[in-house]
Coordinates of C-alpha atoms in Angstrom, one line a residue:
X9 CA 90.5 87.3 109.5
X10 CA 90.3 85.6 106.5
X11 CA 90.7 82.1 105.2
X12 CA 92.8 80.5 102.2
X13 CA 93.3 78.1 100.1
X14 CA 96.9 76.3 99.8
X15 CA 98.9 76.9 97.2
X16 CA 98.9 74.7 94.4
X17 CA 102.1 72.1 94.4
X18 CA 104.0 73.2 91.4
X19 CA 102.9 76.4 90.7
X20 CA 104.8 78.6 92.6
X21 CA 106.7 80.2 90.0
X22 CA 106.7 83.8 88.3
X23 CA 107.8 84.4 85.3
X24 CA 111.1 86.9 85.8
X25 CA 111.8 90.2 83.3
X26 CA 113.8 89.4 79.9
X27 CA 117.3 90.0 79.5
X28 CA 118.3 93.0 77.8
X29 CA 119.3 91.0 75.3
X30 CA 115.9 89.6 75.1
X31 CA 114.2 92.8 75.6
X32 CA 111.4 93.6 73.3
X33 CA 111.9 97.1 71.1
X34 CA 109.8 100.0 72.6
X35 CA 106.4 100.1 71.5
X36 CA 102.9 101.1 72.2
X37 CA 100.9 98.4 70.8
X38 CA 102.6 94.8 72.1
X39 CA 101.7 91.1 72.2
X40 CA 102.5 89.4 75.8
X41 CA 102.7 85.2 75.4
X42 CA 101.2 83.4 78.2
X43 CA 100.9 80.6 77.7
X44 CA 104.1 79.9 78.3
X45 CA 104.5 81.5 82.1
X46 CA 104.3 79.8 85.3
X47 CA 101.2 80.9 87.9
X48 CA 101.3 82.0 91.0
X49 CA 98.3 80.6 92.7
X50 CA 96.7 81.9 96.4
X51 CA 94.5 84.2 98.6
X52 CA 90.5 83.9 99.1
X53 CA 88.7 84.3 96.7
X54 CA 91.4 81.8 95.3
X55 CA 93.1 83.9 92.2
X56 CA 96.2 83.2 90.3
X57 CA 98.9 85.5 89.0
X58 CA 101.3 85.9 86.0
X59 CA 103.3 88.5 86.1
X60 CA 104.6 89.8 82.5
X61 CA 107.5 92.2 83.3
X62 CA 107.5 95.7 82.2
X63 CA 107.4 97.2 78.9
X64 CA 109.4 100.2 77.5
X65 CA 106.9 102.5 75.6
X66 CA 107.6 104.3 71.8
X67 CA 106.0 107.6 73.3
X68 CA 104.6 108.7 76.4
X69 CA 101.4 107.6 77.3
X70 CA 98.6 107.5 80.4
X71 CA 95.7 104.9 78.9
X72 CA 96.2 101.2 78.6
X73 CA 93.4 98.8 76.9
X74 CA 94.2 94.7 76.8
X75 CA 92.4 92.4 75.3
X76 CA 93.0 89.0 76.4
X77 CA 92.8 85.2 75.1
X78 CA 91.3 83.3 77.8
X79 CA 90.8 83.4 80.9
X80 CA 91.2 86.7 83.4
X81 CA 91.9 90.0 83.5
X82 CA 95.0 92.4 83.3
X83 CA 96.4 94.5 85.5
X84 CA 98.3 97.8 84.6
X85 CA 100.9 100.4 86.5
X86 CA 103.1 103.4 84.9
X87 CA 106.5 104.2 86.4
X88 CA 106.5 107.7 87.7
X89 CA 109.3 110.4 87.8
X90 CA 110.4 109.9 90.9
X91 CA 110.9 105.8 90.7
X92 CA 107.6 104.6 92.4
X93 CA 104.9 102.9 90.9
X94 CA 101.1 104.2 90.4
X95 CA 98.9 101.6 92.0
X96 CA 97.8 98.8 89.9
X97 CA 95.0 99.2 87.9
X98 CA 92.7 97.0 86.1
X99 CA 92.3 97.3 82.2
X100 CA 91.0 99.3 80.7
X101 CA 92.8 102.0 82.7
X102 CA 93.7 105.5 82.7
X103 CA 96.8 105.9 84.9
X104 CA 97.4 108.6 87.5
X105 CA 100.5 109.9 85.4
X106 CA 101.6 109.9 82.1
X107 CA 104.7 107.5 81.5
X108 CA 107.2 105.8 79.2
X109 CA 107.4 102.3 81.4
X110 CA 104.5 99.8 82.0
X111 CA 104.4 97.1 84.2
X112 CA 101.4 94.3 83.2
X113 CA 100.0 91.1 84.9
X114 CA 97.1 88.3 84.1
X115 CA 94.7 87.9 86.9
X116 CA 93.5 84.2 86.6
X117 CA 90.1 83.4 88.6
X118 CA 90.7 79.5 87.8
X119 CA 91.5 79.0 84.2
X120 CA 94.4 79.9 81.6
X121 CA 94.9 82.5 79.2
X122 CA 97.2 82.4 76.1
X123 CA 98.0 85.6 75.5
X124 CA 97.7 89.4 75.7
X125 CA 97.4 92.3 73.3
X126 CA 97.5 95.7 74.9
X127 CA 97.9 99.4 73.4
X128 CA 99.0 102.4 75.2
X129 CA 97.5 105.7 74.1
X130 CA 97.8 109.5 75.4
X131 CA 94.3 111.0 76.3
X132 CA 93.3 114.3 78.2
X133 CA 92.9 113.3 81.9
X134 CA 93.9 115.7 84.8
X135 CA 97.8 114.1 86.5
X136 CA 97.9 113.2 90.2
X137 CA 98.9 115.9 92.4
X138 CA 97.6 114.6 95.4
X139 CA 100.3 112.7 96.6
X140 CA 102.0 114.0 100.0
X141 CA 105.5 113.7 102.1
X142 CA 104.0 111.0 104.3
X143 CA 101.3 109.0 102.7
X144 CA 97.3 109.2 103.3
X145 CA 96.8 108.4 106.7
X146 CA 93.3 107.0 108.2
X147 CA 92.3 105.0 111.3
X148 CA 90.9 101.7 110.8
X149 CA 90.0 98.4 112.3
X150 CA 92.8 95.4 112.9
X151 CA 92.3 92.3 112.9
X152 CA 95.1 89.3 113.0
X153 CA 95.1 87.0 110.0
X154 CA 96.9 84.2 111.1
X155 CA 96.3 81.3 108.4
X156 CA 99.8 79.9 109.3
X157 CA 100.8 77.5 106.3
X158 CA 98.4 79.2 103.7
X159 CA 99.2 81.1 100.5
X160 CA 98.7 85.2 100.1
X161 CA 97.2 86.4 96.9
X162 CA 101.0 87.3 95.7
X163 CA 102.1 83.6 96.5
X164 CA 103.9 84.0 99.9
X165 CA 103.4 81.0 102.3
X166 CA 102.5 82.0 105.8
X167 CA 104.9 81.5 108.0
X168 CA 105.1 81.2 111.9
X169 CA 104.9 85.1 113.1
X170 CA 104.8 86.1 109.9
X171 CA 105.2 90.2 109.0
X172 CA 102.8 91.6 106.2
X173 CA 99.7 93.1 106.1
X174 CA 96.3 92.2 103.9
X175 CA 94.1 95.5 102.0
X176 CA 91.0 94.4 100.4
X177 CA 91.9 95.7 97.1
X178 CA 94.7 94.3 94.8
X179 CA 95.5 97.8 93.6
X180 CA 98.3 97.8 96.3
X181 CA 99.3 94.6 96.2
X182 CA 103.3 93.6 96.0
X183 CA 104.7 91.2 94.0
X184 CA 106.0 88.2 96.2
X185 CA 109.3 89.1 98.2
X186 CA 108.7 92.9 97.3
X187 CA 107.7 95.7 99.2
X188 CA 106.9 98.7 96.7
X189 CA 103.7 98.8 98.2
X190 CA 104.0 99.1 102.1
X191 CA 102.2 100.7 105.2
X192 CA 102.8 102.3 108.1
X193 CA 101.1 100.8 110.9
X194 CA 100.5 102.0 114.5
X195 CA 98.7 101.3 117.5
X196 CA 97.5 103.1 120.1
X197 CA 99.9 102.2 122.2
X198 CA 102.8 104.5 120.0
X199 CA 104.2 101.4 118.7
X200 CA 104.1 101.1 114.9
X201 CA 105.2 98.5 112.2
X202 CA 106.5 99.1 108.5
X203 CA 105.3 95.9 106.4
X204 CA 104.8 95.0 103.0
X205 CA 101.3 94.7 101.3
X206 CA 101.4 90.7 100.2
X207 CA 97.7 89.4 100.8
X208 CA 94.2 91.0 100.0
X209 CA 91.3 91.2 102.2
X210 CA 89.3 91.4 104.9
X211 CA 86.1 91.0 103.8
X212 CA 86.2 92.8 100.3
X213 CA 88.8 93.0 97.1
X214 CA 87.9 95.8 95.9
X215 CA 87.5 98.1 97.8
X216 CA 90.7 100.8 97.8
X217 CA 89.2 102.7 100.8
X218 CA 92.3 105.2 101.0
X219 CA 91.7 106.7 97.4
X220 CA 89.3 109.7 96.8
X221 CA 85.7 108.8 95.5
X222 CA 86.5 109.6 91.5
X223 CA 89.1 106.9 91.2
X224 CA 87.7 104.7 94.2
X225 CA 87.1 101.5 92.4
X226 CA 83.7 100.2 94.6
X227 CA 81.4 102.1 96.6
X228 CA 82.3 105.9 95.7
X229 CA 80.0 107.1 97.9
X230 CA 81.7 106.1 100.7
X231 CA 84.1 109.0 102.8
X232 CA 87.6 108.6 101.7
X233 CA 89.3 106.4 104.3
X234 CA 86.3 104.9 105.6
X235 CA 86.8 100.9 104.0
X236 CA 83.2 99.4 103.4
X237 CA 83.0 96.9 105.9
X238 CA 83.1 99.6 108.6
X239 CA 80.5 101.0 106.9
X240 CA 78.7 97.6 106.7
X241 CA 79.0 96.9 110.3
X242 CA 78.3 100.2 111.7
X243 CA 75.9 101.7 109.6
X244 CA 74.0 98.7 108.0
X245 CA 75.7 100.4 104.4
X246 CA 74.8 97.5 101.2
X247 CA 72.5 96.2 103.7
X248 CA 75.4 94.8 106.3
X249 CA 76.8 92.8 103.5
X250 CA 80.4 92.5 101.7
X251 CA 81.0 92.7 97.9
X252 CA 80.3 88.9 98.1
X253 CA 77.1 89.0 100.2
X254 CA 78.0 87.8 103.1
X255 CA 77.4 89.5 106.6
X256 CA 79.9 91.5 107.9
X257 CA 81.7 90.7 111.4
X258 CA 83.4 92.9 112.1
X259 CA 84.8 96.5 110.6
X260 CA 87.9 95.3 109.7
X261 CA 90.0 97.8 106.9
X262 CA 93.1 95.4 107.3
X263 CA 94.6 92.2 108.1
X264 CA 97.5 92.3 110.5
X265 CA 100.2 88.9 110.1
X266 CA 101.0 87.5 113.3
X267 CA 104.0 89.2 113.9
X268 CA 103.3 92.3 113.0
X269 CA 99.9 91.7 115.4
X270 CA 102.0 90.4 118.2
X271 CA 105.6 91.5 118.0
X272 CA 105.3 94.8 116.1
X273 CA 102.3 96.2 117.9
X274 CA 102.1 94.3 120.8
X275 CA 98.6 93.7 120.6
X276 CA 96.9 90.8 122.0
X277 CA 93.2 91.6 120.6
X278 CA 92.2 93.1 117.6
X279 CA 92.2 97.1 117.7
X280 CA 91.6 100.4 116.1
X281 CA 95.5 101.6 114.2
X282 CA 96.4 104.3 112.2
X283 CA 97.9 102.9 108.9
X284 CA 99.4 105.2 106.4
X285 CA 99.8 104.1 102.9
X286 CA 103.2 104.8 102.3
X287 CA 103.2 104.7 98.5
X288 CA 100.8 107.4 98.5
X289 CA 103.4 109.7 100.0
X290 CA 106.3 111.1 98.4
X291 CA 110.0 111.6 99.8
X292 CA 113.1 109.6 99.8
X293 CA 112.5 106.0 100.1
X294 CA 114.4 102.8 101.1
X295 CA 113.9 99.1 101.3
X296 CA 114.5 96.7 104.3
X297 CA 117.1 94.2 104.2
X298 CA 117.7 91.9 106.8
X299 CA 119.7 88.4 106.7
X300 CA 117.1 86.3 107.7
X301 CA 113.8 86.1 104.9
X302 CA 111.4 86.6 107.9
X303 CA 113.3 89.1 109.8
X304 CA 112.5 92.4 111.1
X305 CA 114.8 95.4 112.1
X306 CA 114.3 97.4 115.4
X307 CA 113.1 100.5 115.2
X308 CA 113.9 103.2 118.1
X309 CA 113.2 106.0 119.5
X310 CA 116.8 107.6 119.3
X311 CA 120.0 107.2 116.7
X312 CA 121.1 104.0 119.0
X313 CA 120.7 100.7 120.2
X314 CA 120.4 101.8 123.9
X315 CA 116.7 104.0 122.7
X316 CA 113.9 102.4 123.4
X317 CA 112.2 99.9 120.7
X318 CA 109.1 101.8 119.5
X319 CA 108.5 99.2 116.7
X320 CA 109.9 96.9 114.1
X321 CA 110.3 97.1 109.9
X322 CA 109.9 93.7 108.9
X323 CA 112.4 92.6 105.7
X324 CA 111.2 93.4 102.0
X325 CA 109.2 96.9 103.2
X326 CA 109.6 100.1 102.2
X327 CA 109.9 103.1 104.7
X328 CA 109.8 107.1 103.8
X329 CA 112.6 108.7 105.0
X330 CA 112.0 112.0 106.8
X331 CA 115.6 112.9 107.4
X332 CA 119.1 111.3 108.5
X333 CA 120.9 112.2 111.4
X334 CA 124.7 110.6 112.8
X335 CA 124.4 108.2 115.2
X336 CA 125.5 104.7 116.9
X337 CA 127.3 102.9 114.1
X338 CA 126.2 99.6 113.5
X339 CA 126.7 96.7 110.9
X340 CA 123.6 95.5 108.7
X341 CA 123.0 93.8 105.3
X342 CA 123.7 97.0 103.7
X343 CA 127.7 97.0 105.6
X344 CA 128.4 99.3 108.4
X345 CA 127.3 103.0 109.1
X346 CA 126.8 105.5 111.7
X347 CA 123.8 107.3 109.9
X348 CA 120.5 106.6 111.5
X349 CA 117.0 107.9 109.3
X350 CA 113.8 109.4 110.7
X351 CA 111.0 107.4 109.4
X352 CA 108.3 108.9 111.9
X353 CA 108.3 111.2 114.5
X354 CA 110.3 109.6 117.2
X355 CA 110.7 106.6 115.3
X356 CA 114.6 105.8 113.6
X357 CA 116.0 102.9 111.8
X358 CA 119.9 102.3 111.4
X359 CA 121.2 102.6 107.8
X360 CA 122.9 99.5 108.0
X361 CA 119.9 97.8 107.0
X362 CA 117.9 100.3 104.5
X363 CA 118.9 100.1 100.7
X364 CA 118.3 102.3 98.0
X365 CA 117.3 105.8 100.0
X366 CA 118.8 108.6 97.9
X367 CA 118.6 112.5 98.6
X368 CA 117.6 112.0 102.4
X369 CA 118.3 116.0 104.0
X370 CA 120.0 116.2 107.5
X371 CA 117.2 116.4 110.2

């Protein structure tokens, strides 16, 4: 569990992508205005965010540097071939793949910045060929965030049963009302929740636990999956202490919102899950819609609505799709359809109310 500061009245605003008519010409050395852009203020520690769109480069390229005028720092991500993001990085960065689109933000820690100058380059780095069909996949300690009525580190206000999770690093962190970076999360009881990424924390911010030691951002000599606070609690690692020095409670790797705690995974105390990073994976890939902004859509065991509910997908997440097999048809946000997809073993979610999957095989 963590705690948070309100957001800001006023604040609450980021800054949307130009128009194409607007659009600035491609380049690889580009000036962002700040000044000018609303923040997004939340999470603990208490950062603020300003998103600057993406940027079409002149020629290919896998380095970014910024410099910036003011306060904070920047983060980077490329676009890769198959549509997906790299994770966010902060500048200067070296990015997984080598790309033709950047995305950018300013990360404020409590003052204001004016504006940006960045340059992408090409250098010789090895390209990421780690990524597989389902994700990384490790076990980790849950605990439930609540903090009903507070602000997430991408600007969301908690609500009442809320559905998202919290990873103590902002490298996979979604933008507000996104879901491009989501997990898979299940509980020992077979039950498992697909929710978006929208807070950061426990304990750490830093601390990208799922990625291999050469591009783990903190504590490298850690194993891969093992997140520092479970190394701080069990093993008395940086002396029990988190990045922040203070003593660790507990050996928490993610924060659970209430719904996903109590309705997703049915848990009533905080527990060991498996979570599976889903934008480590690879695959066809679709987003949750559902009708109501806090809604989730059942997932079964079977292609109907008489299988048994084996979990929930909660609106705005994104979901790997395994394979798609005919089924019940049923009427969604996304119209009416009898095509059902796998997105786990034993685990199917109706069509109806997945957009964007493309190239899904028949199971």
């Amino acid at each position: 569990m963590r705690y948070l500061i309100p957001l800001v009245a006023g604040t609450a605003l980021v800054a949307g992508l130009a128009s194409p008519a607007q659009a600035a010409p491609a380049s690889n050395e580009w000036t962002a205005d700040v000044s000018g852009r609303s923040v997004t203020w939340g999470g603990s520690p208490r950062t603020g965010l300003v998103e600057l769109g993406t940027h079409r480069l002149a020629q290919p390229a896998n380095a970014v540097t910024a410099a910036v005028t003011g306060d904070g720092v920047v983060d980077v991500r490329g676009l890769r071939a198959d549509g997906q993001w790299t994770e966010w990085l902060e500048a200067p960065a070296t990015l997984p793949v080598t790309t033709s689109t950047i995305e950018t933000r300013v990360v404020l820690s409590g003052g204001k910045a004016s504006k940006v100058k960045l340059t992408a380059s090409r250098v010789a780095a090895a390209e990421d060929v780690s990524v597989a069909a389902a994700g990384r996949s490790y076990r980790v300690y849950a605990t439930r965030e609540g903090l009903v009525g507070g602000t997430t580190a991408n600007g969301h206000v908690i609500r009442s049963r809320d559905h998202f999770v919290a990873l103590p690093s902002r490298r996979g962190l979604a933008g507000k009302n996104s879901g491009n970076y989501s997990v898979q999360v299940c509980a020992s009881n077979g039950r498992c929740e697909w929710a978006p990424v929208w807070d950061v924390g426990p304990w750490n911010t830093k601390d990208d636990y799922w990625n291999p030691s050469a591009t783990r951002e903190m504590w490298k000599d850690l194993p891969q999956g093992k997140p520092e606070a479970q190394a701080a609690y069990e093993n008395n690692y940086n002396g029990g202490k988190d990045q922040f020095g203070r003593e660790v409670a507990n050996p928490a790797g993610i924060d659970l919102a209430d719904g996903t705690f109590w309705d997703g995974l049915k848990l009533t105390n905080n527990a060991w899950v498996t979570v599976t990073y889903l934008w480590t994976g690879s695959g066809p890939v679709g987003t949750v819609r559902t009708s109501a902004a806090n809604g989730t859509v059942n997932v079964r065991s079977g292609a109907n609505s008489s299988s048994s509910q084996v979990g929930l997908a909660a609106n705005y997440a994104q979901v790997r799709v395994t394979c798609q097999l005919t089924g019940e048809s049923v009427s969604g946000t996304q119209g009416t359809s009898n095509i059902w997809y796998r997105i786990a073993s034993g685990k199917h979610i109706a069509k109806a109310y997945v957009a964007g999957v493309s190239g899904a095989t028949a199971c």
